[in-house]
Amino acid sequence: MTDDNKTNDKLPAKVTAKAPKDGEFPVLKTLTYKEMYNLVGKFLQKAIPIKGAKLKIIKGLSNRTSMPKAPYVLMNIVDENRLSSSETRYTDKHKILWSRSQVTITMMFVGNDNIPALQMAKAFTVRFDDAWASEQFEQYGEPFYPLYSDEVKIESSFTNSEDQYEDVCSVDVYFEYHPEFGICENSAKEVIMNVNIADKS
């Protein structure tokens, strides 16, 4: 015969309280890296007009991914740094924090005999550093804004999978990003935890 009271003493106790519903929270302005790549990809299609060939855009560098035939552009986010302390706005029930960050993307342009890499890179940077770029990104309605680009670098030692030198240029470009973070106006209303009962024996 077992002692039910003794058995129950060994079970963890659960403490719960009611929390606000997730649906009550406002939609926050924030972007994943994939979404950032998509925005820059849209701009690239306008900034580098190519006749007689389709410009391929590769978003992010992953292992075991073979490169396509030129011309193509490889984008890779290499850095994100906060630029300022957070600022605050309020809704009826919530406090919203937002901050400024700088996102750095390395752009690699791979060309061929018909479409040189330097030509593509210059076409991109001239338009990126112009007010026209800000107008384009403003149309996307996202908290992601073009800042400036570095000087274009010619990569003289870039080889493909067949160990052949390719026509490649690269440039680092910078964006300002304003992500939002939400906080409930009141303290969190839900705590769920399991408490293990100490062995009394």
PDB file of C-alpha atoms in Angstrom:
ATOM      1  CA  MET A   1       0.000   0.000   0.000  1.00  0.00           C
ATOM      2  CA  THR A   2       1.383   3.388  -1.026  1.00  0.00           C
ATOM      3  CA  ASP A   3       1.136   6.665   0.831  1.00  0.00           C
ATOM      4  CA  ASP A   4      -0.518   9.128  -1.629  1.00  0.00           C
ATOM      5  CA  ASN A   5       0.511  12.138   0.448  1.00  0.00           C
ATOM      6  CA  LYS A   6       4.126  11.055   0.434  1.00  0.00           C
ATOM      7  CA  THR A   7       4.035  10.493  -3.358  1.00  0.00           C
ATOM      8  CA  ASN A   8       2.532  13.931  -4.003  1.00  0.00           C
ATOM      9  CA  ASP A   9       5.291  15.569  -1.966  1.00  0.00           C
ATOM     10  CA  LYS A  10       7.755  14.478  -4.648  1.00  0.00           C
ATOM     11  CA  LEU A  11       5.859  16.138  -7.545  1.00  0.00           C
ATOM     12  CA  PRO A  12       6.877  19.646  -8.683  1.00  0.00           C
ATOM     13  CA  ALA A  13       4.483  22.479  -7.887  1.00  0.00           C
ATOM     14  CA  LYS A  14       3.384  24.813 -10.700  1.00  0.00           C
ATOM     15  CA  VAL A  15       2.780  28.516 -10.141  1.00  0.00           C
ATOM     16  CA  THR A  16       0.769  30.365 -12.783  1.00  0.00           C
ATOM     17  CA  ALA A  17      -0.813  33.773 -13.260  1.00  0.00           C
ATOM     18  CA  LYS A  18      -2.838  35.419 -16.023  1.00  0.00           C
ATOM     19  CA  ALA A  19      -1.027  37.273 -18.845  1.00  0.00           C
ATOM     20  CA  PRO A  20      -2.112  39.777 -21.524  1.00  0.00           C
ATOM     21  CA  LYS A  21      -3.154  38.263 -24.855  1.00  0.00           C
ATOM     22  CA  ASP A  22      -0.525  38.276 -27.629  1.00  0.00           C
ATOM     23  CA  GLY A  23      -3.032  39.841 -30.041  1.00  0.00           C
ATOM     24  CA  GLU A  24      -3.148  43.001 -27.950  1.00  0.00           C
ATOM     25  CA  PHE A  25       0.442  43.876 -28.781  1.00  0.00           C
ATOM     26  CA  PRO A  26       0.982  46.334 -31.689  1.00  0.00           C
ATOM     27  CA  VAL A  27       2.846  45.318 -34.849  1.00  0.00           C
ATOM     28  CA  LEU A  28       6.491  46.345 -34.495  1.00  0.00           C
ATOM     29  CA  LYS A  29       8.700  47.629 -37.294  1.00  0.00           C
ATOM     30  CA  THR A  30      11.539  45.170 -37.548  1.00  0.00           C
ATOM     31  CA  LEU A  31      13.369  43.264 -40.282  1.00  0.00           C
ATOM     32  CA  THR A  32      15.126  39.934 -40.584  1.00  0.00           C
ATOM     33  CA  TYR A  33      18.380  39.738 -42.534  1.00  0.00           C
ATOM     34  CA  LYS A  34      16.504  37.914 -45.281  1.00  0.00           C
ATOM     35  CA  GLU A  35      14.098  40.859 -45.571  1.00  0.00           C
ATOM     36  CA  MET A  36      17.044  43.285 -45.733  1.00  0.00           C
ATOM     37  CA  TYR A  37      18.552  41.257 -48.575  1.00  0.00           C
ATOM     38  CA  ASN A  38      15.232  41.377 -50.428  1.00  0.00           C
ATOM     39  CA  LEU A  39      15.053  45.177 -50.160  1.00  0.00           C
ATOM     40  CA  VAL A  40      18.604  45.610 -51.458  1.00  0.00           C
ATOM     41  CA  GLY A  41      17.862  43.091 -54.221  1.00  0.00           C
ATOM     42  CA  LYS A  42      14.925  45.227 -55.407  1.00  0.00           C
ATOM     43  CA  PHE A  43      17.199  48.249 -55.549  1.00  0.00           C
ATOM     44  CA  LEU A  44      19.907  46.323 -57.434  1.00  0.00           C
ATOM     45  CA  GLN A  45      17.486  45.408 -60.197  1.00  0.00           C
ATOM     46  CA  LYS A  46      16.853  49.124 -60.798  1.00  0.00           C
ATOM     47  CA  ALA A  47      20.398  50.352 -60.190  1.00  0.00           C
ATOM     48  CA  ILE A  48      22.133  47.983 -62.636  1.00  0.00           C
ATOM     49  CA  PRO A  49      20.239  47.845 -65.923  1.00  0.00           C
ATOM     50  CA  ILE A  50      21.663  45.020 -68.047  1.00  0.00           C
ATOM     51  CA  LYS A  51      20.683  44.349 -71.649  1.00  0.00           C
ATOM     52  CA  GLY A  52      20.839  40.892 -73.140  1.00  0.00           C
ATOM     53  CA  ALA A  53      21.465  39.072 -69.846  1.00  0.00           C
ATOM     54  CA  LYS A  54      19.735  38.411 -66.554  1.00  0.00           C
ATOM     55  CA  LEU A  55      21.455  39.695 -63.431  1.00  0.00           C
ATOM     56  CA  LYS A  56      21.525  37.007 -60.750  1.00  0.00           C
ATOM     57  CA  ILE A  57      21.485  38.113 -57.117  1.00  0.00           C
ATOM     58  CA  ILE A  58      22.738  35.827 -54.356  1.00  0.00           C
ATOM     59  CA  LYS A  59      21.577  36.749 -50.869  1.00  0.00           C
ATOM     60  CA  GLY A  60      24.006  35.677 -48.199  1.00  0.00           C
ATOM     61  CA  LEU A  61      26.883  33.250 -48.414  1.00  0.00           C
ATOM     62  CA  SER A  62      26.201  29.650 -47.433  1.00  0.00           C
ATOM     63  CA  ASN A  63      28.405  26.563 -47.436  1.00  0.00           C
ATOM     64  CA  ARG A  64      28.315  24.089 -50.337  1.00  0.00           C
ATOM     65  CA  THR A  65      26.567  26.552 -52.638  1.00  0.00           C
ATOM     66  CA  SER A  66      28.038  26.692 -56.118  1.00  0.00           C
ATOM     67  CA  MET A  67      28.274  30.100 -57.739  1.00  0.00           C
ATOM     68  CA  PRO A  68      26.279  30.715 -60.938  1.00  0.00           C
ATOM     69  CA  LYS A  69      27.760  31.914 -64.202  1.00  0.00           C
ATOM     70  CA  ALA A  70      28.481  35.634 -64.432  1.00  0.00           C
ATOM     71  CA  PRO A  71      27.099  38.220 -64.289  1.00  0.00           C
ATOM     72  CA  TYR A  72      25.922  38.033 -60.696  1.00  0.00           C
ATOM     73  CA  VAL A  73      26.033  39.973 -57.431  1.00  0.00           C
ATOM     74  CA  LEU A  74      26.715  38.401 -54.046  1.00  0.00           C
ATOM     75  CA  MET A  75      25.428  40.251 -50.969  1.00  0.00           C
ATOM     76  CA  ASN A  76      26.625  39.402 -47.476  1.00  0.00           C
ATOM     77  CA  ILE A  77      25.745  41.198 -44.215  1.00  0.00           C
ATOM     78  CA  VAL A  78      29.000  41.450 -42.292  1.00  0.00           C
ATOM     79  CA  ASP A  79      28.262  43.804 -39.392  1.00  0.00           C
ATOM     80  CA  GLU A  80      25.540  45.522 -37.363  1.00  0.00           C
ATOM     81  CA  ASN A  81      26.358  48.157 -34.742  1.00  0.00           C
ATOM     82  CA  ARG A  82      24.092  50.286 -32.609  1.00  0.00           C
ATOM     83  CA  LEU A  83      24.496  54.010 -33.321  1.00  0.00           C
ATOM     84  CA  SER A  84      22.558  55.573 -30.442  1.00  0.00           C
ATOM     85  CA  SER A  85      20.678  54.887 -27.249  1.00  0.00           C
ATOM     86  CA  SER A  86      17.044  53.886 -27.617  1.00  0.00           C
ATOM     87  CA  GLU A  87      14.167  56.333 -27.941  1.00  0.00           C
ATOM     88  CA  THR A  88      10.591  55.845 -26.777  1.00  0.00           C
ATOM     89  CA  ARG A  89       7.041  56.234 -28.020  1.00  0.00           C
ATOM     90  CA  TYR A  90       3.798  55.131 -26.378  1.00  0.00           C
ATOM     91  CA  THR A  91       0.484  53.588 -27.364  1.00  0.00           C
ATOM     92  CA  ASP A  92      -2.530  53.355 -25.039  1.00  0.00           C
ATOM     93  CA  LYS A  93      -1.238  50.168 -23.431  1.00  0.00           C
ATOM     94  CA  HIS A  94       2.365  49.716 -24.508  1.00  0.00           C
ATOM     95  CA  LYS A  95       5.766  51.328 -24.502  1.00  0.00           C
ATOM     96  CA  ILE A  96       7.720  51.028 -27.768  1.00  0.00           C
ATOM     97  CA  LEU A  97      11.505  51.398 -27.840  1.00  0.00           C
ATOM     98  CA  TRP A  98      13.411  51.988 -31.058  1.00  0.00           C
ATOM     99  CA  SER A  99      17.086  52.506 -31.782  1.00  0.00           C
ATOM    100  CA  ARG A 100      19.421  53.331 -34.655  1.00  0.00           C
ATOM    101  CA  SER A 101      21.779  50.671 -35.957  1.00  0.00           C
ATOM    102  CA  GLN A 102      24.273  50.651 -38.819  1.00  0.00           C
ATOM    103  CA  VAL A 103      24.210  47.581 -41.041  1.00  0.00           C
ATOM    104  CA  THR A 104      27.200  46.851 -43.286  1.00  0.00           C
ATOM    105  CA  ILE A 105      26.737  44.768 -46.434  1.00  0.00           C
ATOM    106  CA  THR A 106      29.612  43.612 -48.623  1.00  0.00           C
ATOM    107  CA  MET A 107      28.594  43.592 -52.278  1.00  0.00           C
ATOM    108  CA  MET A 108      30.617  41.434 -54.675  1.00  0.00           C
ATOM    109  CA  PHE A 109      30.101  42.011 -58.406  1.00  0.00           C
ATOM    110  CA  VAL A 110      31.187  39.226 -60.761  1.00  0.00           C
ATOM    111  CA  GLY A 111      31.268  40.182 -64.431  1.00  0.00           C
ATOM    112  CA  ASN A 112      32.241  38.721 -67.784  1.00  0.00           C
ATOM    113  CA  ASP A 113      33.546  39.961 -71.149  1.00  0.00           C
ATOM    114  CA  ASN A 114      30.245  41.584 -72.059  1.00  0.00           C
ATOM    115  CA  ILE A 115      29.407  43.072 -68.657  1.00  0.00           C
ATOM    116  CA  PRO A 116      32.535  43.997 -66.646  1.00  0.00           C
ATOM    117  CA  ALA A 117      32.377  43.843 -62.859  1.00  0.00           C
ATOM    118  CA  LEU A 118      33.716  47.396 -62.495  1.00  0.00           C
ATOM    119  CA  GLN A 119      30.963  48.724 -64.732  1.00  0.00           C
ATOM    120  CA  MET A 120      28.309  47.045 -62.564  1.00  0.00           C
ATOM    121  CA  ALA A 121      29.914  48.211 -59.313  1.00  0.00           C
ATOM    122  CA  LYS A 122      30.173  51.835 -60.487  1.00  0.00           C
ATOM    123  CA  ALA A 123      26.586  51.813 -61.758  1.00  0.00           C
ATOM    124  CA  PHE A 124      25.496  50.643 -58.322  1.00  0.00           C
ATOM    125  CA  THR A 125      27.578  53.001 -56.143  1.00  0.00           C
ATOM    126  CA  VAL A 126      26.820  56.147 -58.175  1.00  0.00           C
ATOM    127  CA  ARG A 127      23.096  55.517 -57.746  1.00  0.00           C
ATOM    128  CA  PHE A 128      23.429  54.319 -54.131  1.00  0.00           C
ATOM    129  CA  ASP A 129      25.242  57.515 -53.075  1.00  0.00           C
ATOM    130  CA  ASP A 130      22.630  59.714 -54.758  1.00  0.00           C
ATOM    131  CA  ALA A 131      19.392  61.018 -53.206  1.00  0.00           C
ATOM    132  CA  TRP A 132      17.603  58.767 -55.710  1.00  0.00           C
ATOM    133  CA  ALA A 133      18.501  55.759 -53.529  1.00  0.00           C
ATOM    134  CA  SER A 134      16.749  57.279 -50.500  1.00  0.00           C
ATOM    135  CA  GLU A 135      13.661  57.889 -52.626  1.00  0.00           C
ATOM    136  CA  GLN A 136      13.618  54.245 -53.742  1.00  0.00           C
ATOM    137  CA  PHE A 137      13.960  52.826 -50.236  1.00  0.00           C
ATOM    138  CA  GLU A 138      11.350  55.260 -48.907  1.00  0.00           C
ATOM    139  CA  GLN A 139       8.852  53.646 -51.278  1.00  0.00           C
ATOM    140  CA  TYR A 140       9.427  50.272 -49.618  1.00  0.00           C
ATOM    141  CA  GLY A 141       8.041  51.649 -46.335  1.00  0.00           C
ATOM    142  CA  GLU A 142      10.537  49.825 -44.113  1.00  0.00           C
ATOM    143  CA  PRO A 143      12.860  51.179 -41.361  1.00  0.00           C
ATOM    144  CA  PHE A 144      15.928  50.642 -43.563  1.00  0.00           C
ATOM    145  CA  TYR A 145      17.749  53.600 -45.133  1.00  0.00           C
ATOM    146  CA  PRO A 146      20.815  53.849 -47.419  1.00  0.00           C
ATOM    147  CA  LEU A 147      23.745  55.856 -46.056  1.00  0.00           C
ATOM    148  CA  TYR A 148      26.887  55.679 -48.229  1.00  0.00           C
ATOM    149  CA  SER A 149      29.352  53.334 -49.902  1.00  0.00           C
ATOM    150  CA  ASP A 150      33.123  52.879 -49.716  1.00  0.00           C
ATOM    151  CA  GLU A 151      35.364  53.000 -52.771  1.00  0.00           C
ATOM    152  CA  VAL A 152      35.102  50.069 -55.165  1.00  0.00           C
ATOM    153  CA  LYS A 153      37.915  47.508 -54.829  1.00  0.00           C
ATOM    154  CA  ILE A 154      39.125  45.312 -57.697  1.00  0.00           C
ATOM    155  CA  GLU A 155      39.632  41.733 -56.482  1.00  0.00           C
ATOM    156  CA  SER A 156      42.567  40.427 -58.494  1.00  0.00           C
ATOM    157  CA  SER A 157      42.866  36.995 -56.846  1.00  0.00           C
ATOM    158  CA  PHE A 158      39.278  35.712 -56.928  1.00  0.00           C
ATOM    159  CA  THR A 159      38.987  32.243 -58.487  1.00  0.00           C
ATOM    160  CA  ASN A 160      35.937  30.130 -59.283  1.00  0.00           C
ATOM    161  CA  SER A 161      35.326  26.405 -58.658  1.00  0.00           C
ATOM    162  CA  GLU A 162      37.385  25.589 -61.764  1.00  0.00           C
ATOM    163  CA  ASP A 163      40.376  27.562 -60.413  1.00  0.00           C
ATOM    164  CA  GLN A 164      39.913  30.215 -63.096  1.00  0.00           C
ATOM    165  CA  TYR A 165      40.343  33.892 -62.264  1.00  0.00           C
ATOM    166  CA  GLU A 166      37.086  35.846 -62.418  1.00  0.00           C
ATOM    167  CA  ASP A 167      36.373  39.502 -63.113  1.00  0.00           C
ATOM    168  CA  VAL A 168      35.359  40.668 -59.623  1.00  0.00           C
ATOM    169  CA  CYS A 169      34.894  43.971 -57.788  1.00  0.00           C
ATOM    170  CA  SER A 170      33.646  44.508 -54.245  1.00  0.00           C
ATOM    171  CA  VAL A 171      32.369  47.397 -52.152  1.00  0.00           C
ATOM    172  CA  ASP A 172      31.059  47.839 -48.624  1.00  0.00           C
ATOM    173  CA  VAL A 173      27.773  49.742 -48.328  1.00  0.00           C
ATOM    174  CA  TYR A 174      26.120  51.078 -45.192  1.00  0.00           C
ATOM    175  CA  PHE A 175      22.486  51.323 -44.106  1.00  0.00           C
ATOM    176  CA  GLU A 176      20.745  52.834 -41.120  1.00  0.00           C
ATOM    177  CA  TYR A 177      18.217  50.503 -39.498  1.00  0.00           C
ATOM    178  CA  HIS A 178      15.557  51.501 -36.921  1.00  0.00           C
ATOM    179  CA  PRO A 179      14.228  48.339 -35.215  1.00  0.00           C
ATOM    180  CA  GLU A 180      11.419  48.555 -32.654  1.00  0.00           C
ATOM    181  CA  PHE A 181      11.069  46.629 -29.368  1.00  0.00           C
ATOM    182  CA  GLY A 182       7.849  46.501 -27.367  1.00  0.00           C
ATOM    183  CA  ILE A 183       7.324  46.588 -23.611  1.00  0.00           C
ATOM    184  CA  CYS A 184       4.017  46.220 -21.742  1.00  0.00           C
ATOM    185  CA  GLU A 185       3.168  49.417 -19.865  1.00  0.00           C
ATOM    186  CA  ASN A 186       2.585  47.391 -16.708  1.00  0.00           C
ATOM    187  CA  SER A 187       4.972  44.775 -15.438  1.00  0.00           C
ATOM    188  CA  ALA A 188       4.685  41.287 -16.893  1.00  0.00           C
ATOM    189  CA  LYS A 189       1.563  39.598 -15.557  1.00  0.00           C
ATOM    190  CA  GLU A 190       2.496  35.978 -16.080  1.00  0.00           C
ATOM    191  CA  VAL A 191       4.912  33.766 -14.236  1.00  0.00           C
ATOM    192  CA  ILE A 192       4.975  30.025 -14.893  1.00  0.00           C
ATOM    193  CA  MET A 193       7.557  27.988 -13.056  1.00  0.00           C
ATOM    194  CA  ASN A 194       7.989  24.487 -11.772  1.00  0.00           C
ATOM    195  CA  VAL A 195       9.204  24.219  -8.191  1.00  0.00           C
ATOM    196  CA  ASN A 196      10.832  20.952  -7.208  1.00  0.00           C
ATOM    197  CA  ILE A 197       9.920  19.903  -3.684  1.00  0.00           C
ATOM    198  CA  ALA A 198      12.941  19.167  -1.514  1.00  0.00           C
ATOM    199  CA  ASP A 199      13.323  15.570  -0.393  1.00  0.00           C
ATOM    200  CA  LYS A 200      12.206  15.466   3.243  1.00  0.00           C
ATOM    201  CA  SER A 201      13.781  12.095   3.956  1.00  0.00           C
TER     202      SER A 201
END
